[in-house]
Short mmCIF file of C-alpha atoms and ligand atoms in Angstrom, two decimals:
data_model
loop_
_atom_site.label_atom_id
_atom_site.label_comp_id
_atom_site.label_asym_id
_atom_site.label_seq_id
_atom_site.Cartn_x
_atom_site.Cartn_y
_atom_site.Cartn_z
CA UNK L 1 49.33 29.57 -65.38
CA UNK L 2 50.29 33.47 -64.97
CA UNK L 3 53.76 33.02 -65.01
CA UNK L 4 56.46 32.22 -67.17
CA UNK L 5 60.69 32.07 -66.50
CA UNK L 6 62.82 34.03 -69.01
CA UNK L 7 66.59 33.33 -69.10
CA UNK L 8 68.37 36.91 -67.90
CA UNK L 9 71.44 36.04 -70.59
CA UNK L 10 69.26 35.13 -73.97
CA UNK L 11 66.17 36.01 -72.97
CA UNK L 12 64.80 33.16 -73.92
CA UNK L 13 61.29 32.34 -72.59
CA UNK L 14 60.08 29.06 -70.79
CA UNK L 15 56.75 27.23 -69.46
CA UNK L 16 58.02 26.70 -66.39
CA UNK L 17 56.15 23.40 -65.75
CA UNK L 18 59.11 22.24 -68.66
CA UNK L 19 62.33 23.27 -67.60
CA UNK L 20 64.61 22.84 -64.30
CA UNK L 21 64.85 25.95 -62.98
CA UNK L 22 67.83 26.68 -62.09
CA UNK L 23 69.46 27.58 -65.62
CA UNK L 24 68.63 28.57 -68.57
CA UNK L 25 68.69 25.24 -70.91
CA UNK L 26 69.93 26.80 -74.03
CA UNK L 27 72.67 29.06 -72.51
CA UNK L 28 72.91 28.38 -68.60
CA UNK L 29 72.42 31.93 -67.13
CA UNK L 30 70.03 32.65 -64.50
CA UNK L 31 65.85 32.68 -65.04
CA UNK L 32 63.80 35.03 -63.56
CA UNK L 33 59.61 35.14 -63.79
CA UNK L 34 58.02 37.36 -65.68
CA UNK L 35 53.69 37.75 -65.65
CA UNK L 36 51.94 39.78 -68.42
CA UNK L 37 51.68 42.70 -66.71
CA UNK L 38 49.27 44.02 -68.76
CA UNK L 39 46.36 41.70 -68.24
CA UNK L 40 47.55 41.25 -64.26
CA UNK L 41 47.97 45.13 -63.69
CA UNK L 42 44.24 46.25 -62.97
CA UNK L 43 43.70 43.02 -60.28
CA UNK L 44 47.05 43.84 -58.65
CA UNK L 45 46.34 47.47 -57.96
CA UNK L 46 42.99 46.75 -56.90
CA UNK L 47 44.71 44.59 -54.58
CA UNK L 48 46.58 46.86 -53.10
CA UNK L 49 43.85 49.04 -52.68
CA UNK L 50 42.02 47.16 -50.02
CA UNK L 51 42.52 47.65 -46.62
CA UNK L 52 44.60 44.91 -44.56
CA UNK L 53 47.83 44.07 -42.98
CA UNK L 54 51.14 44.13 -44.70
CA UNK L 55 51.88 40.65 -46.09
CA UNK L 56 53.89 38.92 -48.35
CA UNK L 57 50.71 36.85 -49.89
CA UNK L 58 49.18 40.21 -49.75
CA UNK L 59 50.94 40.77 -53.28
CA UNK L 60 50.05 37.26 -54.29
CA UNK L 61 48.44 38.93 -57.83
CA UNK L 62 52.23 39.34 -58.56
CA UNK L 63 53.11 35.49 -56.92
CA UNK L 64 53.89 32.58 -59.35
CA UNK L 65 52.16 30.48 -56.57
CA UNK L 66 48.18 28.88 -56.43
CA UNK L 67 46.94 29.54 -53.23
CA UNK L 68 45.70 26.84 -52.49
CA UNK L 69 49.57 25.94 -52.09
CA UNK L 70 50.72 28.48 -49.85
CA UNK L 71 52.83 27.62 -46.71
CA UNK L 72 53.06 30.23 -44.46
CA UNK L 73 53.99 31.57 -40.99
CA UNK L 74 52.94 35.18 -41.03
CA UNK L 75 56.24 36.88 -43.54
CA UNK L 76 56.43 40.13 -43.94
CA UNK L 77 54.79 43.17 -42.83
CA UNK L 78 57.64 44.32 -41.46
CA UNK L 79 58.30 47.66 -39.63
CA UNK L 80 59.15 50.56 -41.45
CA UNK L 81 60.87 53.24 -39.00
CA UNK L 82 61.96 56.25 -39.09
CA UNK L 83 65.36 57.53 -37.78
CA UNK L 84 65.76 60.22 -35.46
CA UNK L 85 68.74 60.79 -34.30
CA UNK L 86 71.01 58.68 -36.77
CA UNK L 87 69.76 60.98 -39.33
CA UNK L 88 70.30 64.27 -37.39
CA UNK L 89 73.97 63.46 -37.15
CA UNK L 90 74.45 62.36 -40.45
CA UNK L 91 71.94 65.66 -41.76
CA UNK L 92 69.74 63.85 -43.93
CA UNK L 93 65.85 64.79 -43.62
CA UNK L 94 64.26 61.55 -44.29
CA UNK L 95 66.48 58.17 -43.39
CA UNK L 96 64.09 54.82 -43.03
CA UNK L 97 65.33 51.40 -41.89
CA UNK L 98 63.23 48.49 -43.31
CA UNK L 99 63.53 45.99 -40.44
CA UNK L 100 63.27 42.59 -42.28
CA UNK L 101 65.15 40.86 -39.15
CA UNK L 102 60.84 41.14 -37.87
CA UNK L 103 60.12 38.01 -40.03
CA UNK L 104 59.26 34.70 -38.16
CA UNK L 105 62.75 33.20 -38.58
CA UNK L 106 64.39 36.25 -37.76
CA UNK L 107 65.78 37.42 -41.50
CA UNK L 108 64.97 38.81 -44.93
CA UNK L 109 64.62 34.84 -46.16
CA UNK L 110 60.98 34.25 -45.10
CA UNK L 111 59.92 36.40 -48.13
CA UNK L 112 61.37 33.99 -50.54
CA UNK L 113 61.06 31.05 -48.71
CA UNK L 114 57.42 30.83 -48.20
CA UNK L 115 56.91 31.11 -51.73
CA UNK L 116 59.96 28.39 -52.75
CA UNK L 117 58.33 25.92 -50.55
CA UNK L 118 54.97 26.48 -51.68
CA UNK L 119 56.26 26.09 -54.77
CA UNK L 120 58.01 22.99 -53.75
CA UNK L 121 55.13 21.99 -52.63
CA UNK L 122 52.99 22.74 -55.70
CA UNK L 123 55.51 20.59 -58.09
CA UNK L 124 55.71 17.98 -55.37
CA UNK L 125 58.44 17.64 -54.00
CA UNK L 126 59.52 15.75 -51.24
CA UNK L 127 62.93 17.31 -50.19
CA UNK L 128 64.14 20.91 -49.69
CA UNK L 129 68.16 21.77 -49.73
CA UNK L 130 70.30 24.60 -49.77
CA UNK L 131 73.78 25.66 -48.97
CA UNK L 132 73.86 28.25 -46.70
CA UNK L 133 75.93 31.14 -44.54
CA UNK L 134 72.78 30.35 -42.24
CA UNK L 135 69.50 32.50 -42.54
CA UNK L 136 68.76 30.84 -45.36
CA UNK L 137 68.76 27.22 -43.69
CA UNK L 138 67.36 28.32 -40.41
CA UNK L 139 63.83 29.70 -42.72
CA UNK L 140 64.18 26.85 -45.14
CA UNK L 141 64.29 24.20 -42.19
CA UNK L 142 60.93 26.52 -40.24
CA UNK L 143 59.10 26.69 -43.67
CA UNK L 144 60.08 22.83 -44.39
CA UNK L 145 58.96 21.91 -41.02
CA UNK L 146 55.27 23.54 -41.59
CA UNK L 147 54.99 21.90 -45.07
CA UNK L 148 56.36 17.96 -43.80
CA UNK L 149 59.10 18.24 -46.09
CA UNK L 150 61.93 16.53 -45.61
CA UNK L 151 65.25 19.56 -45.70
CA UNK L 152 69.28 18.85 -46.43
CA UNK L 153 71.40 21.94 -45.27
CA UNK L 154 75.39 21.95 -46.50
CA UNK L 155 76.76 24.88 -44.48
CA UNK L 156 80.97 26.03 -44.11
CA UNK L 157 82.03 24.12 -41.41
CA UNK L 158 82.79 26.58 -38.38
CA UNK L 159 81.51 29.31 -40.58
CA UNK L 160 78.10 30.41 -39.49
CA UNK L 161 76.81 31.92 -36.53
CA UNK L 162 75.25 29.83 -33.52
CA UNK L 163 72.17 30.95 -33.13
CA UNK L 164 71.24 30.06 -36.65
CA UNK L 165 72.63 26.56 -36.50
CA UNK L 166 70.13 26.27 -33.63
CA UNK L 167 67.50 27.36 -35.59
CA UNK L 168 68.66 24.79 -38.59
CA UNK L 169 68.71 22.06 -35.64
CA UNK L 170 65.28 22.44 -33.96
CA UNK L 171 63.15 22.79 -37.01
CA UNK L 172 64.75 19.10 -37.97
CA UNK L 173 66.85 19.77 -40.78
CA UNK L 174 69.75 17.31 -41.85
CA UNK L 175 73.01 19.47 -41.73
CA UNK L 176 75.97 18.84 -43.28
CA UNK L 177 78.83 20.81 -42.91
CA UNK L 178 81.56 21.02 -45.57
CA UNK L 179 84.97 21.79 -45.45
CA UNK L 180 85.46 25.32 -47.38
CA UNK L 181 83.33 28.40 -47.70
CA UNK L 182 79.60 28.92 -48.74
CA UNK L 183 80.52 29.10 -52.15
CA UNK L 184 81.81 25.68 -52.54
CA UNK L 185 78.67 24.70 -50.87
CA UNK L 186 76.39 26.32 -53.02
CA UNK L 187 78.33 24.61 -55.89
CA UNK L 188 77.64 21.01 -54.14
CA UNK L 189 74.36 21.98 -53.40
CA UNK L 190 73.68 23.04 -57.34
CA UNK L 191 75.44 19.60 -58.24
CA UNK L 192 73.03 17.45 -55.75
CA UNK L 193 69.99 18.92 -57.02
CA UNK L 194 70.64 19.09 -60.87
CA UNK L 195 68.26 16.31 -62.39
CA UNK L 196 66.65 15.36 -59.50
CA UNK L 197 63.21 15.97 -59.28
CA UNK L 198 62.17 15.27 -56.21
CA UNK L 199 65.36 17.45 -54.44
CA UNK L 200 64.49 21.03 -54.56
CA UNK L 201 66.69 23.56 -54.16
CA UNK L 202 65.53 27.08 -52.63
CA UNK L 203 68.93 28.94 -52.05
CA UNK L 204 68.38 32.61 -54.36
CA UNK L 205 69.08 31.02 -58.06
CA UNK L 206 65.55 29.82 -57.52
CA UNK L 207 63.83 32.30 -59.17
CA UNK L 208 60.97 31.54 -57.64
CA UNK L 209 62.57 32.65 -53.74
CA UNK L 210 63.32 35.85 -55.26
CA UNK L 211 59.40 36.53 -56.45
CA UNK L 212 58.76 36.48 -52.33
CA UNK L 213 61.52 39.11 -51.74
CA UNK L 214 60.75 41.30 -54.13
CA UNK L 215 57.61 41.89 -51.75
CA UNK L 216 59.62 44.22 -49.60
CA UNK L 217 59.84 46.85 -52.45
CA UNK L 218 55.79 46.88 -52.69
CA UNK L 219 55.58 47.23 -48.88
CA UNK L 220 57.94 50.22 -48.86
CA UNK L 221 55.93 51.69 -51.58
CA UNK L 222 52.53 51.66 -49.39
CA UNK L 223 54.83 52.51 -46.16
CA UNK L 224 55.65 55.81 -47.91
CA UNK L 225 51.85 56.73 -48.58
CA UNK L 226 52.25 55.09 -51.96
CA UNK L 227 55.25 56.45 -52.83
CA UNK L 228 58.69 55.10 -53.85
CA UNK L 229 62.12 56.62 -51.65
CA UNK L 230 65.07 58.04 -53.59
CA UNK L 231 67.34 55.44 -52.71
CA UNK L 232 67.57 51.97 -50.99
CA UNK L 233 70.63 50.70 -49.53
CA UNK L 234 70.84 46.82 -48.72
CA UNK L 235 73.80 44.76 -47.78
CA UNK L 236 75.27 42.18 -50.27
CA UNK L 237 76.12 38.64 -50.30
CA UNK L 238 74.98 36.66 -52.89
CA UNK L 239 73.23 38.79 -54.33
CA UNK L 240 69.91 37.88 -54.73
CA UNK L 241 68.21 40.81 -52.56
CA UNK L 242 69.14 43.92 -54.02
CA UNK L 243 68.19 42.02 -57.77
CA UNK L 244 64.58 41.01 -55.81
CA UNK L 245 64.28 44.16 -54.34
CA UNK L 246 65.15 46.49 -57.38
CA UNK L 247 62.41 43.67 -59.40
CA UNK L 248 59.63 44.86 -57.11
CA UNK L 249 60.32 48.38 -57.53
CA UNK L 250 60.02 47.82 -61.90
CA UNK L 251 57.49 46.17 -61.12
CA UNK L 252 55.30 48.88 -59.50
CA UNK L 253 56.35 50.32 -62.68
CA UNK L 254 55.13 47.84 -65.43
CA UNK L 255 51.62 48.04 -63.60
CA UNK L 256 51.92 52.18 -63.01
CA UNK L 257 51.31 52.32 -59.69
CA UNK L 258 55.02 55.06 -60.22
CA UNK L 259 56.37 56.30 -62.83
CA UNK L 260 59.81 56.79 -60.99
CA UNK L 261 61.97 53.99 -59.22
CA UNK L 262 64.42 54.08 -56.41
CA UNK L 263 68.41 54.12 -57.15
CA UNK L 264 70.09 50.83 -55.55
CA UNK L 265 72.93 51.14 -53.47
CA UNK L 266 74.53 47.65 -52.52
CA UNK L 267 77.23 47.55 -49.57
CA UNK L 268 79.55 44.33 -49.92
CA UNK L 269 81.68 43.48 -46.43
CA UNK L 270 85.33 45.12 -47.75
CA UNK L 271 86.74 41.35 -47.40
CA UNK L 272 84.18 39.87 -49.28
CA UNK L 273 83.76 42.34 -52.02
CA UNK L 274 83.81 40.97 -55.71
CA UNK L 275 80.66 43.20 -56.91
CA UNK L 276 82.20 46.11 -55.52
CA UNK L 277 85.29 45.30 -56.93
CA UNK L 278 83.67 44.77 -60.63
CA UNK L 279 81.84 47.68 -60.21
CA UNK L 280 84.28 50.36 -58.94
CA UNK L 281 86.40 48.84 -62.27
CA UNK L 282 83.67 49.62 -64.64
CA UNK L 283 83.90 45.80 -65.63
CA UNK L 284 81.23 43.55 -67.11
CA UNK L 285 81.89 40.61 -65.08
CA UNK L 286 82.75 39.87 -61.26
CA UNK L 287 85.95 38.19 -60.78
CA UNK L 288 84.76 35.64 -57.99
CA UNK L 289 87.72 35.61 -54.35
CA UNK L 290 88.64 32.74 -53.81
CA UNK L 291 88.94 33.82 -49.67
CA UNK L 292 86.71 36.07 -48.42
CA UNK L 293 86.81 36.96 -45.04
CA UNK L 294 85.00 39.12 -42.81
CA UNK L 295 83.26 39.28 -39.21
CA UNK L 296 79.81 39.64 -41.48
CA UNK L 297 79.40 35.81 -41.91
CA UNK L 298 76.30 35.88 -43.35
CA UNK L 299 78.10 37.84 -46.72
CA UNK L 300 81.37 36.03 -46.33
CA UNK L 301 80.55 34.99 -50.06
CA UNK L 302 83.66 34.95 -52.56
CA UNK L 303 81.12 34.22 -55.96
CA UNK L 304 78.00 35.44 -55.85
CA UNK L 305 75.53 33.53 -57.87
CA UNK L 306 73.48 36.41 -58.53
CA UNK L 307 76.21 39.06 -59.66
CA UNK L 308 74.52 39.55 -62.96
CA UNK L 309 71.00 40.59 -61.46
CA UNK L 310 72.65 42.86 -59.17
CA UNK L 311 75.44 44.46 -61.53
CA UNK L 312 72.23 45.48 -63.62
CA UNK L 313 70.01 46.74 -61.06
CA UNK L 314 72.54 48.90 -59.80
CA UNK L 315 73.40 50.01 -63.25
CA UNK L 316 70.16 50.52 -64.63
CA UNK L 317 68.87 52.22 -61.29
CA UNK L 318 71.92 54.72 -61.60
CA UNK L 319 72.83 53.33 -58.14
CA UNK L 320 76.58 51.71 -56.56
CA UNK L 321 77.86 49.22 -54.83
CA UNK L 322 80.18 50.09 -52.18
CA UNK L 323 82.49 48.03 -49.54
CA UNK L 324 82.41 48.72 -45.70
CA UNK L 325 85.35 47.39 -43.67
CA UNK L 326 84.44 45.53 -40.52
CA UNK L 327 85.24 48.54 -38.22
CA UNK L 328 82.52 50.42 -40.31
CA UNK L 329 80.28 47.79 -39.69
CA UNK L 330 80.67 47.28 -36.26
CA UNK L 331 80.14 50.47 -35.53
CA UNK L 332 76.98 50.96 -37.45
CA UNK L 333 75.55 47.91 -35.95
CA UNK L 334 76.48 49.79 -32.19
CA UNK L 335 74.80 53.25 -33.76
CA UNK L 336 71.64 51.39 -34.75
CA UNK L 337 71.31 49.46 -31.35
CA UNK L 338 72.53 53.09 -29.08
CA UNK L 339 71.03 55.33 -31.47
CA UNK L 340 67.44 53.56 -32.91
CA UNK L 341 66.68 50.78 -30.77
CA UNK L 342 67.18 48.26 -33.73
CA UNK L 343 69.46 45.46 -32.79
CA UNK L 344 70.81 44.28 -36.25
CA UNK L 345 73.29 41.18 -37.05
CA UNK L 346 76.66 42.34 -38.61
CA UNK L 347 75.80 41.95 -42.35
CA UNK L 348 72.17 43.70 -41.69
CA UNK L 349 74.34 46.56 -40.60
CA UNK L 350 76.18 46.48 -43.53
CA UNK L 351 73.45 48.58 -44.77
CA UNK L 352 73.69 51.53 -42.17
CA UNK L 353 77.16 51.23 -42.80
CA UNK L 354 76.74 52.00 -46.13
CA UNK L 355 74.68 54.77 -45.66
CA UNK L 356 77.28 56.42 -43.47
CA UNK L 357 79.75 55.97 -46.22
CA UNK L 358 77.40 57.35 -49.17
CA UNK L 359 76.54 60.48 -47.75
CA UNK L 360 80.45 61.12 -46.82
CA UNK L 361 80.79 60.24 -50.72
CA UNK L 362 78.27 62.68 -51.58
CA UNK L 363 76.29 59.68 -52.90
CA UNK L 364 73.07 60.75 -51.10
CA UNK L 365 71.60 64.35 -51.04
CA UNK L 366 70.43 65.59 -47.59
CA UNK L 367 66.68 65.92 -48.71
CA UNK L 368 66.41 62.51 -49.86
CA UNK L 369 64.46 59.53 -49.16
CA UNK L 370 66.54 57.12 -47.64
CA UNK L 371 65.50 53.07 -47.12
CA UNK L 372 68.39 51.01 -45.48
CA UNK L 373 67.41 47.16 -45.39
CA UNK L 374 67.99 46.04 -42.34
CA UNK L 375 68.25 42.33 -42.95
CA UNK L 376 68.49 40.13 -40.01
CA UNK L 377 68.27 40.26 -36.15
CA UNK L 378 70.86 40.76 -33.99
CA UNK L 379 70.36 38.32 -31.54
CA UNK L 380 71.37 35.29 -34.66
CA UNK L 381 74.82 36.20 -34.17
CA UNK L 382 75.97 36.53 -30.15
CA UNK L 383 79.69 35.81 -30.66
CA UNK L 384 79.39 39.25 -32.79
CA UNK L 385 77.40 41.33 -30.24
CA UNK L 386 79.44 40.26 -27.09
CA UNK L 387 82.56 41.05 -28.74
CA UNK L 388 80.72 44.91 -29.38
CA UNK L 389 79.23 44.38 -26.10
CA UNK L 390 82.79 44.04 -24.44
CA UNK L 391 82.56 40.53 -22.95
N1 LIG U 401 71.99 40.01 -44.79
C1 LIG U 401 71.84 38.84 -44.17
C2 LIG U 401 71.50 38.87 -42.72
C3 LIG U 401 71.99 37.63 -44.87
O1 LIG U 401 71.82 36.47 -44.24
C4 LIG U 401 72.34 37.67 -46.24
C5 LIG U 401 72.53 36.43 -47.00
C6 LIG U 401 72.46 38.92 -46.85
C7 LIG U 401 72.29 40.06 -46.10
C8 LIG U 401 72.80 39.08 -48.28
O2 LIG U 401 71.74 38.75 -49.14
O3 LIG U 401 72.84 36.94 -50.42
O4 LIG U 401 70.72 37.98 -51.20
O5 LIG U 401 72.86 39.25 -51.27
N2 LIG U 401 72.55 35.27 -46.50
C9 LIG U 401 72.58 34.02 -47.27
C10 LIG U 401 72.35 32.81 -46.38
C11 LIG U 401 73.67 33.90 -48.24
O6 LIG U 401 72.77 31.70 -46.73
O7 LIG U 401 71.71 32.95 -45.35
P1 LIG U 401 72.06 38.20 -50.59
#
């Protein structure tokens, strides 16, 4: 095995073949995989030197995953484009968006999901479950689909956006919703799951999801002509993306493929904005809300699980995390569909929001190398887009 899990809080390390995964045993904080980077380095960059299409299994040198395990429907490779006009306005030279809403399901979460059900599939499982503001249990319920595994979705009741309740629906996945937000869901969801072996859960406190997402970091990195941007600016929920992405990016570190690394902007929804909150307070910890609100559904999230990861990759990149009300959003999701030809779903705009707001702040310079994550596709969330488009 190449992989082991190291608790983020102790740093405690684990066989993972021993331990739940969810939390560290001895003091309950988050795990995250680790690979000896040492002995792994010289096969990944050869990897990465052979021709072929963008992939997430491309990286798989870096995957805590067998192959022979793999369940996939074609993730990543996503495009990488450049803006024109967007950036003119806004005078920056070099402004990328990293469209992630190209995946098969439509979002970001087909990174992490093939490789959580592969690895649910590799330990055997025979269920899959997660709560979910909805991207996450429209891939889980595709990916569980391919691999005949049986999925349990808990979502907010009259919280998440149609078109990804669809998806949920025709891949066959149970769904229950729950009265109250995705973050009392996520805490049922932990609370099903917790000493059950055969019930696996894949929402982003599965450290193994996370390993597939960090994948978008290496593709930027080859994108750029092997070369890593100044900064990369990705909405936040839960915060599992921005600590993926910012892993990926030390990671082309620990094998020295670059010897610099991006700085990590996060953009919370100003309703739903604990991290931001923590962070604009210079405080250790995030003081979950108990209510968040905010036409962004898919980062209406009042606790996320992952504030820890995230509060340190920003910290340690020399990043921020900034809010964006939902009239900034809005209108960065109408400047990215008038403007680039990208049609993004609210929180995926949060990111071009942000942007907007960090070069205002004098948080950007205008020669820099700009990456904004854009995380989902627009067409997930109609009720959103008519109300831009007017109907
Ligand atoms: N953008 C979109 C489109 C999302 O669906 C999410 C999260 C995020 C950004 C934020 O990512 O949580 O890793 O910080 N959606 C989750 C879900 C929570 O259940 O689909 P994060």
């Amino acid at each position: 095995m190449k992989h082991r899990l190291q608790c983020i809080g102790c740093s405690r390390i684990f066989n993972p073949a021993q331990i739940p995964i969810y939390a560290c045993p001895a003091c309950g904080d988050l795990l995250h995989v680790i690979y000896d980077y040492d002995s792994l380095g010289k096969k990944f960059r050869e990897s990465v030197r052979s021709p072929g299409p963008l992939s997430v299994w491309r990286y798989h040198r870096l995957l805590p995953i067998s192959l022979a395990n793999v369940v996939s429907i074609a993730e990543g490779g996503t495009g990488l484009s450049r803006s024109g006009r967007l950036a003119r306005s806004l005078r920056m030279s070099e402004v990328y968006f990293k469209n992630d809403g190209q995946n098969p399901t439509g979002s970001f979460k087909d990174r992490g999901m093939t490789v959580a059900i592969s690895r649910a599939v590799e330990i055997e499982a025979n269920t899959v479950l997660c709560a979910s503001t909805g991207n996450t249990s429209a891939s889980m319920a595709a990916y569980a689909a391919k691999a005949g595994l049986r999925a349990i979705v808990l979502i907010p009741k009259g919280k998440i956006a149609m078109g990804k309740l669809l998806q949920a629906m025709v891949h066959g996945s149970k769904i229950s919703q729950i009265d109250g937000n995705f973050d009392a869901a996520l805490e049922r969801a932990r609370k099903m799951a917790s000493g059950r072996s055969g019930l696996y859960l894949v929402n982003s406190i599965n450290p193994y999801r996370l390993e597939g997402q960090k994948t978008l970091a290496f593709e930027v990195w080859e994108q750029l002509g092997r070369r890593v941007p100044d900064v990369v600016i990705v909405p936040v929920g839960n915060a599992g993306n921005i600590s993926a992405i910012w892993k990926g990016f030390q990671e082309l570190r620990h094998v020295k493929l670059t010897a610099r690394v991006p700085r990590m902007i996060g953009v919370q929804a100003s309703g739903a904005a604990p991290l931001a909150d923590a962070y604009a307070k210079n405080r250790q910890e995030v003081i979950p809300w108990p209510n968040p609100e905010t036409i962004a559904s898919a980062i209406r999230i009042g606790a996320p699980a992952s504030w820890k990861k995230a509060l340190r990759a920003v910290r340690e990149s020399r990043g921020a995390i900034i809010r964006a009300s939902d009239e900034e959003i809005t209108a960065a999701q109408r400047l990215l569909a008038s403007q680039e030809g990208i049609f993004a779903e609210p929180a995926s705009a949060a990111s071009v929001a942000g942007l907007v707001k960090a070069k205002k702040a004098r948080l950007l310079a205008p020669r820099e190398t700009v990456v904004c994550v854009i995380t989902g596709h627009g067409l997930k969330d109609q009720k959103a887009a008519a109300a831009f488009a007017g109907l």
